[in-house]
Short mmCIF file of C-alpha atoms in Angstrom, two decimals:
data_model
loop_
_atom_site.label_atom_id
_atom_site.label_comp_id
_atom_site.label_asym_id
_atom_site.label_seq_id
_atom_site.Cartn_x
_atom_site.Cartn_y
_atom_site.Cartn_z
CA MET A 1 35.61 -8.07 -62.40
CA ILE A 2 36.20 -5.51 -65.16
CA SER A 3 35.20 -2.28 -65.58
CA ASP A 4 32.65 -1.49 -68.48
CA ASP A 5 35.10 0.44 -70.38
CA LEU A 6 37.62 -2.17 -70.10
CA ALA A 7 35.20 -5.08 -71.24
CA ILE A 8 33.74 -2.75 -74.24
CA GLN A 9 37.91 -2.56 -75.43
CA LEU A 10 38.49 -5.98 -74.86
CA HIS A 11 34.80 -6.67 -77.19
CA ASP A 12 35.43 -4.45 -79.60
CA LYS A 13 39.17 -6.17 -80.11
CA ALA A 14 37.59 -9.66 -80.29
CA THR A 15 34.82 -8.76 -82.45
CA LYS A 16 37.62 -7.48 -84.82
CA GLY A 17 39.39 -11.00 -84.14
CA GLU A 18 42.52 -9.57 -82.68
CA ILE A 19 43.42 -12.35 -80.07
CA LEU A 20 43.18 -11.48 -76.52
CA THR A 21 45.19 -13.19 -73.96
CA PRO A 22 43.49 -16.10 -72.26
CA THR A 23 42.96 -13.83 -69.13
CA GLN A 24 41.86 -11.48 -71.16
CA GLN A 25 39.07 -13.90 -72.53
CA ALA A 26 38.22 -14.82 -69.24
CA GLN A 27 37.58 -11.01 -68.10
CA LEU A 28 35.50 -10.93 -70.81
CA GLU A 29 33.53 -14.04 -70.75
CA ALA A 30 32.48 -12.96 -67.17
CA TRP A 31 31.51 -9.65 -68.16
CA TYR A 32 29.34 -11.05 -70.78
CA ALA A 33 27.99 -13.61 -68.23
CA THR A 34 27.51 -10.61 -66.16
CA GLN A 35 26.12 -8.14 -68.92
CA ASP A 36 23.24 -11.91 -69.67
CA ALA A 37 22.36 -11.86 -66.15
CA ALA A 38 21.39 -8.40 -65.76
CA GLU A 39 19.59 -8.50 -69.34
CA GLN A 40 17.65 -11.67 -68.09
CA GLU A 41 16.52 -9.92 -64.57
CA HIS A 42 15.59 -6.65 -66.20
CA LEU A 43 13.35 -9.10 -69.00
CA ILE A 44 11.40 -10.78 -66.09
CA LEU A 45 10.80 -7.59 -64.23
CA SER A 46 9.45 -5.72 -67.08
CA GLU A 47 7.34 -8.63 -68.78
CA PRO A 48 4.13 -8.40 -68.00
CA THR A 49 1.55 -11.25 -66.97
CA LEU A 50 -1.39 -11.20 -68.45
CA ASN A 51 -4.18 -14.12 -68.14
CA PRO A 52 -5.46 -16.02 -70.97
CA SER A 53 -7.71 -14.01 -71.98
CA GLN A 54 -5.83 -10.88 -72.65
CA ILE A 55 -3.15 -13.22 -74.48
CA GLN A 56 -6.33 -14.53 -76.62
CA ASN A 57 -7.50 -10.79 -76.99
CA GLN A 58 -4.10 -9.68 -78.52
CA ILE A 59 -4.04 -13.23 -80.72
CA GLY A 60 -7.38 -12.20 -82.01
CA ILE A 61 -6.27 -8.42 -82.54
CA SER A 62 -2.94 -9.66 -84.17
CA LEU A 63 -5.12 -12.13 -86.63
CA SER A 64 -7.30 -9.06 -88.08
CA GLN A 65 -3.86 -6.99 -88.12
CA ILE A 66 -2.58 -9.60 -90.23
CA HIS A 67 -6.02 -9.91 -92.39
CA GLN A 68 -6.23 -6.31 -93.27
CA ILE A 69 -2.57 -6.34 -93.84
CA THR A 70 -3.15 -9.60 -96.17
CA GLU A 71 -5.96 -7.84 -98.27
CA ARG A 72 -3.90 -4.76 -98.68
CA ILE A 73 -1.07 -7.14 -99.99
CA GLN A 74 -3.37 -8.80 -102.51
CA ALA A 75 -5.08 -5.03 -103.60
CA VAL A 76 -1.44 -3.99 -103.97
CA THR A 77 -0.76 -7.25 -106.61
CA SER A 78 -4.18 -6.75 -108.41
CA GLU A 79 -3.11 -2.80 -109.28
CA ASN A 80 0.17 -4.05 -110.14
CA GLN A 81 -1.05 -6.63 -112.26
CA ARG A 82 -3.26 -4.02 -114.33
CA LEU A 83 -0.47 -1.97 -114.51
CA ARG A 84 1.88 -4.01 -116.24
CA GLY A 85 -0.88 -4.93 -118.38
CA GLU A 86 -1.49 -1.11 -119.20
CA ILE A 87 2.46 -0.79 -119.57
CA HIS A 88 2.47 -3.58 -122.09
CA GLN A 89 -0.27 -2.67 -124.39
CA LEU A 90 1.35 1.17 -124.16
CA GLN A 91 4.92 -0.20 -125.45
CA LYS A 92 3.50 -2.17 -128.21
CA GLN A 93 1.53 1.35 -129.05
CA VAL A 94 4.93 2.99 -128.76
CA ALA A 95 6.69 0.30 -130.73
CA LYS A 96 3.70 0.67 -133.37
CA HIS A 97 4.51 3.64 -133.80
CA LEU A 98 8.50 3.76 -134.29
CA HIS A 99 8.49 0.65 -136.02
CA PRO A 100 5.48 1.14 -138.45
CA VAL A 101 4.57 -1.90 -140.93
#
């Protein structure tokens, strides 16, 4: 197994499009596999176990948040439309003053 420092150097070279030797490529792939395994183990250990009612509760909270955000987006959209209309009217007034008929 190679050191993290060497692996990071090889990774950097590979991501810059530099050619690695077959040995370097094999070392880098082995390091990737080790990193993936460690990450997977960490995810499994840190993953909380929730019962179905907790999951359902979280879904309900998320849906409520989505509903609130949707209402806010709709309010902002309505306000934007109102302001666009007001801007249009103001532009017409300015144009009348600049170019009287």
